[in-house]
PDB file of C-alpha atoms in Angstrom:
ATOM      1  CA  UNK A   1      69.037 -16.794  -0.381  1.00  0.00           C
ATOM      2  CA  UNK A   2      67.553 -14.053  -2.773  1.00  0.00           C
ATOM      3  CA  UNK A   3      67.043 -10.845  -1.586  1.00  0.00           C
ATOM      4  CA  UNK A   4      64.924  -8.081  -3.008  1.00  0.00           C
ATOM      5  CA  UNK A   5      66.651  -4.887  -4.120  1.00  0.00           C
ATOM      6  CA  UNK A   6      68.705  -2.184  -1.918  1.00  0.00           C
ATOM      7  CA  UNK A   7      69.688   0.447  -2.857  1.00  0.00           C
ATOM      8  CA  UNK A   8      73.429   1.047  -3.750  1.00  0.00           C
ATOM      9  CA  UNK A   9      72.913   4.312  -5.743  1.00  0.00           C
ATOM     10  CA  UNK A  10      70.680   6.516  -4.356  1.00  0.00           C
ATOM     11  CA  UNK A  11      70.557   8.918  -6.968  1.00  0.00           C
ATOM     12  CA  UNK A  12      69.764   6.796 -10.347  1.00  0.00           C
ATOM     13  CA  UNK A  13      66.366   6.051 -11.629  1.00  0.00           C
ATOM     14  CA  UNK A  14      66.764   2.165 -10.567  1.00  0.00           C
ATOM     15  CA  UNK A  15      68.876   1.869  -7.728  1.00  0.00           C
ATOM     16  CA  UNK A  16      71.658  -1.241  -8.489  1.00  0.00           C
ATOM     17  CA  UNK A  17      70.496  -3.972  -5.868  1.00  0.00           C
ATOM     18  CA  UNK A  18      72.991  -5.466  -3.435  1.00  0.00           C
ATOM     19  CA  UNK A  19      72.990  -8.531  -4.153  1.00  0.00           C
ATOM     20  CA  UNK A  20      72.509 -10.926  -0.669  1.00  0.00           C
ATOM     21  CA  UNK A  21      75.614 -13.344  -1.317  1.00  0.00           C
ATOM     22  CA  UNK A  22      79.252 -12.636  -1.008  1.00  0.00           C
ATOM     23  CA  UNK A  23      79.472 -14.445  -4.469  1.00  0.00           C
ATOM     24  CA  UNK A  24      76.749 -12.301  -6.296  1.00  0.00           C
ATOM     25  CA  UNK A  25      78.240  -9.669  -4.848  1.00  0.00           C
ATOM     26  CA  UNK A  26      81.495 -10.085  -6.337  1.00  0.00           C
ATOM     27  CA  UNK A  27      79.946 -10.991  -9.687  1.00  0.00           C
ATOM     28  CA  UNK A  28      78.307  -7.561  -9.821  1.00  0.00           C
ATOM     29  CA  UNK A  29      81.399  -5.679  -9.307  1.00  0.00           C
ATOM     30  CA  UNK A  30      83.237  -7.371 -11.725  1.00  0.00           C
ATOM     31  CA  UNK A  31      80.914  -6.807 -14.171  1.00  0.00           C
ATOM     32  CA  UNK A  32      81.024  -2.933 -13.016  1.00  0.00           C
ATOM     33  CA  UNK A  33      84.891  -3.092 -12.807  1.00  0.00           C
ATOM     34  CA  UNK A  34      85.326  -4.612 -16.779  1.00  0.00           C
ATOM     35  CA  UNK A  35      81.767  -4.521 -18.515  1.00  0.00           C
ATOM     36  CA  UNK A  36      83.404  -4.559 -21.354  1.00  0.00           C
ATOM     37  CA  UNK A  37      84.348  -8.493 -21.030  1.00  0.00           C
ATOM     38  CA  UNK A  38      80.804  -9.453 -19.098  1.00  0.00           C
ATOM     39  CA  UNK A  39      77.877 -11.271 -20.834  1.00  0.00           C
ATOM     40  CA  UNK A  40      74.618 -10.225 -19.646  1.00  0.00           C
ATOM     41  CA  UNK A  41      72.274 -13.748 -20.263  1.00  0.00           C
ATOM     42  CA  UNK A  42      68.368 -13.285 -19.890  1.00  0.00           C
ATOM     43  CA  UNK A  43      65.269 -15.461 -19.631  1.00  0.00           C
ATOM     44  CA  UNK A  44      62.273 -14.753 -22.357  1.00  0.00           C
ATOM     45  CA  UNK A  45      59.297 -15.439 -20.689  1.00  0.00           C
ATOM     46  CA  UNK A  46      58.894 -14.370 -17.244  1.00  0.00           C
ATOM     47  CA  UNK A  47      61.811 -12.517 -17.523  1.00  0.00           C
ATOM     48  CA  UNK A  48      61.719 -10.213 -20.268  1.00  0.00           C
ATOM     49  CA  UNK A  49      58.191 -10.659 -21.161  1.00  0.00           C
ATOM     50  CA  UNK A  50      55.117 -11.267 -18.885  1.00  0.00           C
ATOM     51  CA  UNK A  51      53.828 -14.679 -18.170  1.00  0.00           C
ATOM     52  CA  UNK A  52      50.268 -15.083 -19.999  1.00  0.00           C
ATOM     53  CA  UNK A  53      48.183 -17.856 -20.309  1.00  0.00           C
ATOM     54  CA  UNK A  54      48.436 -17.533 -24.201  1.00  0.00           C
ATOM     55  CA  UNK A  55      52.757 -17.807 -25.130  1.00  0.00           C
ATOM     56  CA  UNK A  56      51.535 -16.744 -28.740  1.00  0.00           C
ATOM     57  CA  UNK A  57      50.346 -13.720 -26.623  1.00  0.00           C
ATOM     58  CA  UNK A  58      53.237 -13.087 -25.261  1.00  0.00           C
ATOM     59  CA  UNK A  59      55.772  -9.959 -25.840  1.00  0.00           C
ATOM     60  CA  UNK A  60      58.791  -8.093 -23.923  1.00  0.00           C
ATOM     61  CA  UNK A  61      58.211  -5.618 -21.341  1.00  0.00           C
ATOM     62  CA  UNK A  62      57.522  -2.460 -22.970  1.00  0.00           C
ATOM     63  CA  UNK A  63      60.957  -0.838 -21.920  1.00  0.00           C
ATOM     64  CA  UNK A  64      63.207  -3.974 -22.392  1.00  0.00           C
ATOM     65  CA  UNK A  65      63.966  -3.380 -25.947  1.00  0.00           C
ATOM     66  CA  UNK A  66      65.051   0.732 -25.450  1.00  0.00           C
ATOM     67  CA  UNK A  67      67.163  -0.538 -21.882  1.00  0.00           C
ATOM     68  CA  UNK A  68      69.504  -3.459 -24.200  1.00  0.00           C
ATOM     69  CA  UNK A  69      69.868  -1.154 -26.609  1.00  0.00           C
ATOM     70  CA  UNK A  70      71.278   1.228 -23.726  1.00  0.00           C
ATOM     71  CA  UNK A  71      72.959  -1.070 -22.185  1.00  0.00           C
ATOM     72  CA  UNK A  72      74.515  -3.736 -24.621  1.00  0.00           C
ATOM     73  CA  UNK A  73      77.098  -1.368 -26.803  1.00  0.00           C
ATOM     74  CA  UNK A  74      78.675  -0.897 -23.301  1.00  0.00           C
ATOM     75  CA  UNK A  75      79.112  -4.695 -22.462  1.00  0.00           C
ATOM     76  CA  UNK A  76      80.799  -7.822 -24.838  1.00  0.00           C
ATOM     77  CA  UNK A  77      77.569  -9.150 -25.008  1.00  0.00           C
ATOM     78  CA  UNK A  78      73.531  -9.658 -24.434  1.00  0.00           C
ATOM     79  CA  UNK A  79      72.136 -12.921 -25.263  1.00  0.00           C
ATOM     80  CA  UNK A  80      68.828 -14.085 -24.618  1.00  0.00           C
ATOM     81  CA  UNK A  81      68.369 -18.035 -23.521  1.00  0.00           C
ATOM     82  CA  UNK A  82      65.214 -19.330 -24.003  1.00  0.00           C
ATOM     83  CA  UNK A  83      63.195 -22.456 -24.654  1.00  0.00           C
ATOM     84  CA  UNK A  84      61.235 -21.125 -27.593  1.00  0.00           C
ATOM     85  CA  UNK A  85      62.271 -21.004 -31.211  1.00  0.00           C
ATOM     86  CA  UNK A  86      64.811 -18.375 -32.073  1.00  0.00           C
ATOM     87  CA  UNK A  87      62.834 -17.229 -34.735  1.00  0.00           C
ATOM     88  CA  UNK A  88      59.467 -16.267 -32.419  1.00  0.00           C
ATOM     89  CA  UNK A  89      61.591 -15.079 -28.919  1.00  0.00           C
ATOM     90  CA  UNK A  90      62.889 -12.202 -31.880  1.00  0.00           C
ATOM     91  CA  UNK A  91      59.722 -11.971 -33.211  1.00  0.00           C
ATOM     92  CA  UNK A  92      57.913 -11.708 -29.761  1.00  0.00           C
ATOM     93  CA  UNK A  93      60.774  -9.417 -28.184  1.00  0.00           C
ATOM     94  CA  UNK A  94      61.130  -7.063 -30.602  1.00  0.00           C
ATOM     95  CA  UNK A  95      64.935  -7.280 -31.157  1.00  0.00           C
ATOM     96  CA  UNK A  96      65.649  -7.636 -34.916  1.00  0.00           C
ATOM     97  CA  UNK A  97      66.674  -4.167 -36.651  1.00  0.00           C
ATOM     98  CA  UNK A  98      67.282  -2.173 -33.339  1.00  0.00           C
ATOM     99  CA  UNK A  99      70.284   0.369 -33.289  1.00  0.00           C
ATOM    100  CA  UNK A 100      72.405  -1.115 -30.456  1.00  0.00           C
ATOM    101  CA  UNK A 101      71.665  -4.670 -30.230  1.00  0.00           C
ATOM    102  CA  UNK A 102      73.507  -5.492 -33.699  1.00  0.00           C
ATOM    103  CA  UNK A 103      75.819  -7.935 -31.432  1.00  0.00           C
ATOM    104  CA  UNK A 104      72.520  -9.673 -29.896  1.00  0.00           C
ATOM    105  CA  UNK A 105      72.020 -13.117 -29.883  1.00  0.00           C
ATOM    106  CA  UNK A 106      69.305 -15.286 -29.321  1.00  0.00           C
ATOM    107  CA  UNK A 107      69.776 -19.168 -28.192  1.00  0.00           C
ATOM    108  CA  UNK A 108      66.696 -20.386 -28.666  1.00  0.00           C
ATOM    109  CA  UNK A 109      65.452 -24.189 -28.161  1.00  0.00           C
ATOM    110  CA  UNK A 110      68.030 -24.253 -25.166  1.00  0.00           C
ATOM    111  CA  UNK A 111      70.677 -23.796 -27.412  1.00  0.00           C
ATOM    112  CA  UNK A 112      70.184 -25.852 -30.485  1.00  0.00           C
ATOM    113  CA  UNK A 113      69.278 -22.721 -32.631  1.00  0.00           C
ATOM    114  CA  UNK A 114      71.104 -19.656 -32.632  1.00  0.00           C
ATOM    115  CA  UNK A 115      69.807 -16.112 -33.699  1.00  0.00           C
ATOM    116  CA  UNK A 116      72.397 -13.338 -34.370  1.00  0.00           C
ATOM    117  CA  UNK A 117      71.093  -9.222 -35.314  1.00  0.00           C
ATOM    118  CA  UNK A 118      74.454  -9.181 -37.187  1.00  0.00           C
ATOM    119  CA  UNK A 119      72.843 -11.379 -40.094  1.00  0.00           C
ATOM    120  CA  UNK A 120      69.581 -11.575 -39.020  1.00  0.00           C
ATOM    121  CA  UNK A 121      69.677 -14.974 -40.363  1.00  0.00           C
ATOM    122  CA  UNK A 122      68.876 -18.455 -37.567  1.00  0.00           C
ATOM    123  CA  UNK A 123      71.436 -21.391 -37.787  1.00  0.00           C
ATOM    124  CA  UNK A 124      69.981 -24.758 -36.445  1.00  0.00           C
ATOM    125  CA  UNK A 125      70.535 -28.475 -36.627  1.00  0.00           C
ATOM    126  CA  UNK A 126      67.933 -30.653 -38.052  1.00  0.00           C
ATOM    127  CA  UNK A 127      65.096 -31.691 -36.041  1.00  0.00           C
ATOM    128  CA  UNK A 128      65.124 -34.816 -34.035  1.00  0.00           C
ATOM    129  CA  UNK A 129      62.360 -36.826 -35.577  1.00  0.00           C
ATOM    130  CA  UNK A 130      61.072 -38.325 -31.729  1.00  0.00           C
ATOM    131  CA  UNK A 131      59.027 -34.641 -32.090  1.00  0.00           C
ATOM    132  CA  UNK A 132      56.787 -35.651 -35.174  1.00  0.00           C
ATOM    133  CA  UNK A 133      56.224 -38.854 -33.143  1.00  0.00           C
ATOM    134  CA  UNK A 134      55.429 -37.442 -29.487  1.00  0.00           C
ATOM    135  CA  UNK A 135      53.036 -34.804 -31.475  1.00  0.00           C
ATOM    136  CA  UNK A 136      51.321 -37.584 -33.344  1.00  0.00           C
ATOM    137  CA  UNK A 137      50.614 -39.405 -29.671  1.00  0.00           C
ATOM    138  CA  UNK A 138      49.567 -36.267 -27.657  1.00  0.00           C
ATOM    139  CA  UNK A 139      46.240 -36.196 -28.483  1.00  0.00           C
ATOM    140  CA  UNK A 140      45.731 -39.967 -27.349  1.00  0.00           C
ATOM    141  CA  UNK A 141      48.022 -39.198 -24.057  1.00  0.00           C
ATOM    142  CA  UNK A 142      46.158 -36.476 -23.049  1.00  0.00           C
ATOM    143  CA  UNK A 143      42.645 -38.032 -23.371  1.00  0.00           C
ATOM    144  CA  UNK A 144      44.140 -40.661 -21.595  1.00  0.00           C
ATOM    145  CA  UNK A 145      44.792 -38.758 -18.203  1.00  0.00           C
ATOM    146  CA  UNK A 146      41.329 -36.960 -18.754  1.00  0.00           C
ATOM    147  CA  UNK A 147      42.767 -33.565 -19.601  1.00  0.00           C
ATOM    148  CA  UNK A 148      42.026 -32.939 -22.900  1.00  0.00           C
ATOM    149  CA  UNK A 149      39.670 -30.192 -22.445  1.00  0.00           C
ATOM    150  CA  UNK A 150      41.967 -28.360 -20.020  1.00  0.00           C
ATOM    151  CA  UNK A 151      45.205 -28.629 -21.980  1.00  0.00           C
ATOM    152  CA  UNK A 152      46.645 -26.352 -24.472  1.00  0.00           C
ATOM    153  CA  UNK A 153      49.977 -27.931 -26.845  1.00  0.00           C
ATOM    154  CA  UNK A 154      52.189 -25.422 -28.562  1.00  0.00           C
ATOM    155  CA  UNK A 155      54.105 -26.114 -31.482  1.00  0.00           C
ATOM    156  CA  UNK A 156      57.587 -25.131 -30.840  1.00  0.00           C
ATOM    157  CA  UNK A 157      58.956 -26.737 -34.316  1.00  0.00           C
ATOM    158  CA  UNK A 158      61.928 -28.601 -32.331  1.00  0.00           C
ATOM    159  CA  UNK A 159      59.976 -29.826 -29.511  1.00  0.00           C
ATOM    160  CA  UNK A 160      56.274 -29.435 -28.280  1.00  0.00           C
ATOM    161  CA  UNK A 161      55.128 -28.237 -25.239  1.00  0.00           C
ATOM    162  CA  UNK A 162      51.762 -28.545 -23.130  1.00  0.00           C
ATOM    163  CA  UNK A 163      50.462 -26.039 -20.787  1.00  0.00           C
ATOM    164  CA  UNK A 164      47.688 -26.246 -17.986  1.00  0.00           C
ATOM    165  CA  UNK A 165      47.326 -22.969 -16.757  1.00  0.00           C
ATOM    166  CA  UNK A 166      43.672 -22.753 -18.729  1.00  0.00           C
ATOM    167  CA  UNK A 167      42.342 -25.942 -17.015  1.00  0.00           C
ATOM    168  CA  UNK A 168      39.637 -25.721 -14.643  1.00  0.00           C
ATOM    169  CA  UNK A 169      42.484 -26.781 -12.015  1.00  0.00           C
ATOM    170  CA  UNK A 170      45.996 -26.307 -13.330  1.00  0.00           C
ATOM    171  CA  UNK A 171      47.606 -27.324 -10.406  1.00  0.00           C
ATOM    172  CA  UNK A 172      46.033 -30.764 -10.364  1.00  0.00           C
ATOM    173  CA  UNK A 173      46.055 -30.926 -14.572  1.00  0.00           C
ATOM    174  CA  UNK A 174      50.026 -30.602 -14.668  1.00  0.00           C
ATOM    175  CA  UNK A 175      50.591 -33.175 -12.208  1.00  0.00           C
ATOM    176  CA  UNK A 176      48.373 -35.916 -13.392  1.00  0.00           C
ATOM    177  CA  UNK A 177      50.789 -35.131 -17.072  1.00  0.00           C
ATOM    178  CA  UNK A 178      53.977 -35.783 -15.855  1.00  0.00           C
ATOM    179  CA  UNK A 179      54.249 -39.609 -15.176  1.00  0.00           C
ATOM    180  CA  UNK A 180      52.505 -40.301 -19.212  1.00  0.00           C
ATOM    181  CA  UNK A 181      54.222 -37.383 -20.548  1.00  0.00           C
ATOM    182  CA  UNK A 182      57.504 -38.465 -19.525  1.00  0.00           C
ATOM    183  CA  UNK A 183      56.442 -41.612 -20.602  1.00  0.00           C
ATOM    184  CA  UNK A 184      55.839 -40.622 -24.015  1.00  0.00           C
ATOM    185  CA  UNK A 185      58.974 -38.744 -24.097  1.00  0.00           C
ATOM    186  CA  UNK A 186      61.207 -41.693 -23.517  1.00  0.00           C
ATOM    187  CA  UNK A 187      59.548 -43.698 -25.854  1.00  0.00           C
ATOM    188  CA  UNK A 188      60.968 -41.641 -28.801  1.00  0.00           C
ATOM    189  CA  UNK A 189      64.675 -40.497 -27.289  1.00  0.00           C
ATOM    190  CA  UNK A 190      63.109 -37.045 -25.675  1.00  0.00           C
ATOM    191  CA  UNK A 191      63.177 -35.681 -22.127  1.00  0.00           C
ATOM    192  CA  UNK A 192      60.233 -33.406 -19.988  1.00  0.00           C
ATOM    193  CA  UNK A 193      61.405 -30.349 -19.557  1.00  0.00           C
ATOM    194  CA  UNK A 194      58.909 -29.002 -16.450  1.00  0.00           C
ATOM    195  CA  UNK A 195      58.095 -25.546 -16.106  1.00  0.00           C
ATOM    196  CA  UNK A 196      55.478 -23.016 -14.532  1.00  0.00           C
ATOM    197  CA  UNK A 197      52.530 -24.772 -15.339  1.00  0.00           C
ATOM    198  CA  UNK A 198      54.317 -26.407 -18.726  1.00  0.00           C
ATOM    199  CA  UNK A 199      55.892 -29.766 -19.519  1.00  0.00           C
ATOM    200  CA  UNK A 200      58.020 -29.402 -22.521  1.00  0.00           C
ATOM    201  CA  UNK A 201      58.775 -32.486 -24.524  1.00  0.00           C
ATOM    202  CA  UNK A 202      61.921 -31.755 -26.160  1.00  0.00           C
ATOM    203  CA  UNK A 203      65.332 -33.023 -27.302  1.00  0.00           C
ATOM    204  CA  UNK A 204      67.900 -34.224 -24.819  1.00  0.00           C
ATOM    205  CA  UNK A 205      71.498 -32.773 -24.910  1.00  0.00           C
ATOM    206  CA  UNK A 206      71.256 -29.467 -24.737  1.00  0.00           C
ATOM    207  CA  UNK A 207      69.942 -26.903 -21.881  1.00  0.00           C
ATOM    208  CA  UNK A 208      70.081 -23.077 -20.994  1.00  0.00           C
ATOM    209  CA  UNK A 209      73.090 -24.658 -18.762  1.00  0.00           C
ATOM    210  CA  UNK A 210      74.989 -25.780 -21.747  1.00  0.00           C
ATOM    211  CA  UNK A 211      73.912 -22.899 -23.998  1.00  0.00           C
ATOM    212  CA  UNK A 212      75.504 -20.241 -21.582  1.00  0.00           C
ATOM    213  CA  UNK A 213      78.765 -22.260 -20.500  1.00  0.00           C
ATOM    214  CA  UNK A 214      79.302 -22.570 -24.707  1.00  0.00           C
ATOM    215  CA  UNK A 215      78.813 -18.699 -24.858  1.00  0.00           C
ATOM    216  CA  UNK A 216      80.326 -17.264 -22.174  1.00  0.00           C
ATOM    217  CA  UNK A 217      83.446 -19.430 -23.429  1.00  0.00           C
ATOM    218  CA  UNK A 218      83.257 -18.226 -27.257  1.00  0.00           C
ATOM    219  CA  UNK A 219      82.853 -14.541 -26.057  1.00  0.00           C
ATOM    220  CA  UNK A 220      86.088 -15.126 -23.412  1.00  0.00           C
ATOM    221  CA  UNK A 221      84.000 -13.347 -20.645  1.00  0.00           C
ATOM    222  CA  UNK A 222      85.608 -12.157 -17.455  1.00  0.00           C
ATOM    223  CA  UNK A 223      81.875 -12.252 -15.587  1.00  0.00           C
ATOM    224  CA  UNK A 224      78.402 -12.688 -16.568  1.00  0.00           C
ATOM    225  CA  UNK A 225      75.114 -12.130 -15.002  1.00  0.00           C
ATOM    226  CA  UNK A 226      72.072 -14.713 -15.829  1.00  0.00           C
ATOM    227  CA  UNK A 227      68.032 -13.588 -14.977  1.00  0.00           C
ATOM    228  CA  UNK A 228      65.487 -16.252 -15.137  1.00  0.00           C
ATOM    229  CA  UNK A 229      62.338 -17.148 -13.226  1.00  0.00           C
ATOM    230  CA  UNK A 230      61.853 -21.253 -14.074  1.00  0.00           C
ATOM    231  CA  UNK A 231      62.705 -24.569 -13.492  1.00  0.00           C
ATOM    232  CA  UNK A 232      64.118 -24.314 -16.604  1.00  0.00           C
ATOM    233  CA  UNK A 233      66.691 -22.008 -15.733  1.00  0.00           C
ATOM    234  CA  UNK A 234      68.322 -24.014 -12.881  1.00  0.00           C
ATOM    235  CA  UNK A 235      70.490 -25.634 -15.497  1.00  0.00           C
ATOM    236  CA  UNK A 236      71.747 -21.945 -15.941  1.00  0.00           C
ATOM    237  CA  UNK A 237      71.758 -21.120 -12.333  1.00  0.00           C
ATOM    238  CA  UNK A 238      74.460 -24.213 -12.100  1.00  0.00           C
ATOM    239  CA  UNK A 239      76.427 -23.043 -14.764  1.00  0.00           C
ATOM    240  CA  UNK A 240      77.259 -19.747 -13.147  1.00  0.00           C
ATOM    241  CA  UNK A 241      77.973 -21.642  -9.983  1.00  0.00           C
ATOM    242  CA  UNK A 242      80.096 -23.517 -12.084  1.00  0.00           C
ATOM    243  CA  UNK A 243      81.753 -20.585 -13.874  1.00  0.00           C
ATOM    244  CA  UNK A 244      82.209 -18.985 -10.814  1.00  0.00           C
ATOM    245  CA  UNK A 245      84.185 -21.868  -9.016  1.00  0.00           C
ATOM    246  CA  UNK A 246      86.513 -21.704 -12.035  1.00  0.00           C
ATOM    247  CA  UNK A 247      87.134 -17.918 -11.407  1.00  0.00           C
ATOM    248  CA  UNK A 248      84.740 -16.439 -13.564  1.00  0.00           C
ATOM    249  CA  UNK A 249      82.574 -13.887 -11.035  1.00  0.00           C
ATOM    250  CA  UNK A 250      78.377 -14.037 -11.882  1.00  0.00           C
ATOM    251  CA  UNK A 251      75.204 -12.400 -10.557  1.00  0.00           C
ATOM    252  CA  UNK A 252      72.434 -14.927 -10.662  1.00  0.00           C
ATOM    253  CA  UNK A 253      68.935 -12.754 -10.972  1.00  0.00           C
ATOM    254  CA  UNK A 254      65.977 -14.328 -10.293  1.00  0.00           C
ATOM    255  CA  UNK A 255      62.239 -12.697 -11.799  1.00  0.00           C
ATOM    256  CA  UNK A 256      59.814 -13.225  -8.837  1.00  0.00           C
ATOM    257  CA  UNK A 257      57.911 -15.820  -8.568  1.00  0.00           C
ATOM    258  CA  UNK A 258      55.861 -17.889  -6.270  1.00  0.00           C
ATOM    259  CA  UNK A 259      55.986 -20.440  -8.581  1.00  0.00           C
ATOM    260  CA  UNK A 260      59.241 -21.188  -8.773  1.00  0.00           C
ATOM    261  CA  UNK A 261      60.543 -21.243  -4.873  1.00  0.00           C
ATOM    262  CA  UNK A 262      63.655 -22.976  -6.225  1.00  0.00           C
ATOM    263  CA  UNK A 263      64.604 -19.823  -8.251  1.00  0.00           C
ATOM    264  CA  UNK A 264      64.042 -17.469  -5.745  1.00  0.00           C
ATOM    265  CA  UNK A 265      66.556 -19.488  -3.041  1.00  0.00           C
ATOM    266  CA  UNK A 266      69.505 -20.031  -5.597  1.00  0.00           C
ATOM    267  CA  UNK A 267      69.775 -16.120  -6.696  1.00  0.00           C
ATOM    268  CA  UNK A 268      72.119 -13.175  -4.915  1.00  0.00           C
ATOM    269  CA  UNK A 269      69.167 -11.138  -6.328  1.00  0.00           C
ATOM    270  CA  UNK A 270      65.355 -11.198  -6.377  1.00  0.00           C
ATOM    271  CA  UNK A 271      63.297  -8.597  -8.345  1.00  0.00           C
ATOM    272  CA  UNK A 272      59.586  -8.386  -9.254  1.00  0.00           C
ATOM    273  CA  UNK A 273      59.197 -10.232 -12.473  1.00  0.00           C
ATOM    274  CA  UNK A 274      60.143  -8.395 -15.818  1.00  0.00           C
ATOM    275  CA  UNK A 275      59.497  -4.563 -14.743  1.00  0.00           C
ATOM    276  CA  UNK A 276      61.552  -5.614 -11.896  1.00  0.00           C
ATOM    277  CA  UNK A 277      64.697  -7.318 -14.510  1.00  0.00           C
ATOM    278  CA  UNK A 278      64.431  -4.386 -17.063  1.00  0.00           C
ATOM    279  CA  UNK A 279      65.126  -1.863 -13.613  1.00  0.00           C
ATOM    280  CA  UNK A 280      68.213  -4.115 -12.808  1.00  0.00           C
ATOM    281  CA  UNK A 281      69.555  -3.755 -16.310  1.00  0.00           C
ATOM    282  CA  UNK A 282      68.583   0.158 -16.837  1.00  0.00           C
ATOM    283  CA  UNK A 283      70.331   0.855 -13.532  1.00  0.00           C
ATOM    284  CA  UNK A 284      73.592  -1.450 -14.825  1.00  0.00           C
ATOM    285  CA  UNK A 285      73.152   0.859 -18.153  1.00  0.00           C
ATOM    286  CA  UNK A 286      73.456   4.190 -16.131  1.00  0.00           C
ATOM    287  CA  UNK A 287      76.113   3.299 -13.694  1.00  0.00           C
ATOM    288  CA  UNK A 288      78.953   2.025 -16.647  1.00  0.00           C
ATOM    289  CA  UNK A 289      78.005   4.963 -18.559  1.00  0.00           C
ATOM    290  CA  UNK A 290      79.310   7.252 -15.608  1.00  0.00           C
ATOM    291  CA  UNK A 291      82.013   5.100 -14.941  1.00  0.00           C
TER     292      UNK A 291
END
């Protein structure tokens, strides 16, 4: 079970948390014994970045640029993992240009496209065409289940997604999308992707799972900590369990929500949403640069 922050160091300006399993517990002080071999993996939204009913709205905590850059020269890596394209989580987050993240990385589309600061350049396969398809049916899917009005679809170039939180009841609006969504989604060789109010229609083959076991395995990382705060993140919850029974130590961070029970029950540590993650990674920041 998750538990929320205690203090470790009393006399930093974000006390480390102790994290509430013997396993996240050993994955934090690996990463504090050799930070130099630890990837620190990180959500977008509702991680770095506020949730908001708008994604195009969306941007990183107003510290969580100045904390990487504080923090990633002193480990082998900071990548973030995130559903959106590459191009708009480096857009939205601020990252590109910033003295100390030139070894950043972004994985965006779970993977499929990569972002790196070194050459500020995005390498990506082509797109799978079942997206021009699904987007071509929405509109007749939606009116279908009577939520037209009350859904919003975002382009994501590699896969679309459709949100409920601005319908009159989102609750009610997501669930009565998931049977003809996922519908839809098999008909042209995609999967649903569900998330906090969302159901992504997107490319099967790849997930935040996948993305980080790949990584962590190019890099030759001794631990790695992961913060997320969706469904779509349990694929990279598993993959730390996963790295961890092979003898690589992880923290697994979860960003508060409600929402998201799941989340909250899987992680060694439980914080309050982004201002919450960007305290956990300033106080990681300050304690290897005394050590």
């Amino acid at each position: 079970m998750g538990s929320h922050a205690e203090s470790m160091e009393p006399n930093v300006t974000d006390p480390l948390p102790t994290p509430a399993t013997s396993a996240g517990r050993g994955g934090l002080e690996a990463l504090l014994a050799h930070p130099g071999r630890a990837v620190i993996a990180l959500d977008f939204d509702g991680t770095l970045a506020p949730i908001v009913a708008d994604p195009e709205q969306a941007r990183a905590h107003p510290e969580a640029v100045r904390v990487l850059a504080a923090l990633a020269p002193k480990v082998a890596a900071v990548a973030v993992v995130t559903g959106r394209p590459a191009a708009v989580a480096v857009r939205h987050g601020g990252f590109a240009g910033v003295p100390g993240l030139e070894h950043l990385v972004v994985l965006g589309h779970y993977g499929a496209e990569r972002w790196d600061a070194r050459t500020g350049t995005v390498s990506a396969p082509a797109p799978h065409p079942g997206v021009a398809a699904v987007r071509a049916e929405l509109p007749g899917v939606l009116g279908e289940a009577g939520v037209r009005e009350g859904a919003w679809v975002e382009e994501k170039g590699r896969a679309v997604a459709v949100h409920t939180r601005r319908a009159a009841d989102p609750q009610a609006a997501f669930e009565a999308l998931r049977i003809p969504l996922t519908e839809l989604a098999a008909r042209h060789g995609l999967i649903v992707e569900p998330g906090r109010l969302v159901l992504e229609l997107r490319p099967p083959g790849m997930d935040k799972g996948v993305a980080l076991r790949e990584y962590v395995r190019e890099i030759d990382a001794t631990s790695v900590l992961y913060a997320g705060d969706d469904l779509g993140d349990l694929p990279a919850f598993a993959a730390v369990d996963e790295l961890r029974s092979d003898g690589t130590p992880g923290l697994l961070v979860c960003s508060g929500s409600d929402e998201v029970t799941e989340l909250r029950e899987r992680a060694d540590v439980v914080v309050d949403g982004p201002e919450g993650v960007v305290g956990v990674l300033r106080a990681l920041a300050e304690r290897i640069g005394r050590s």
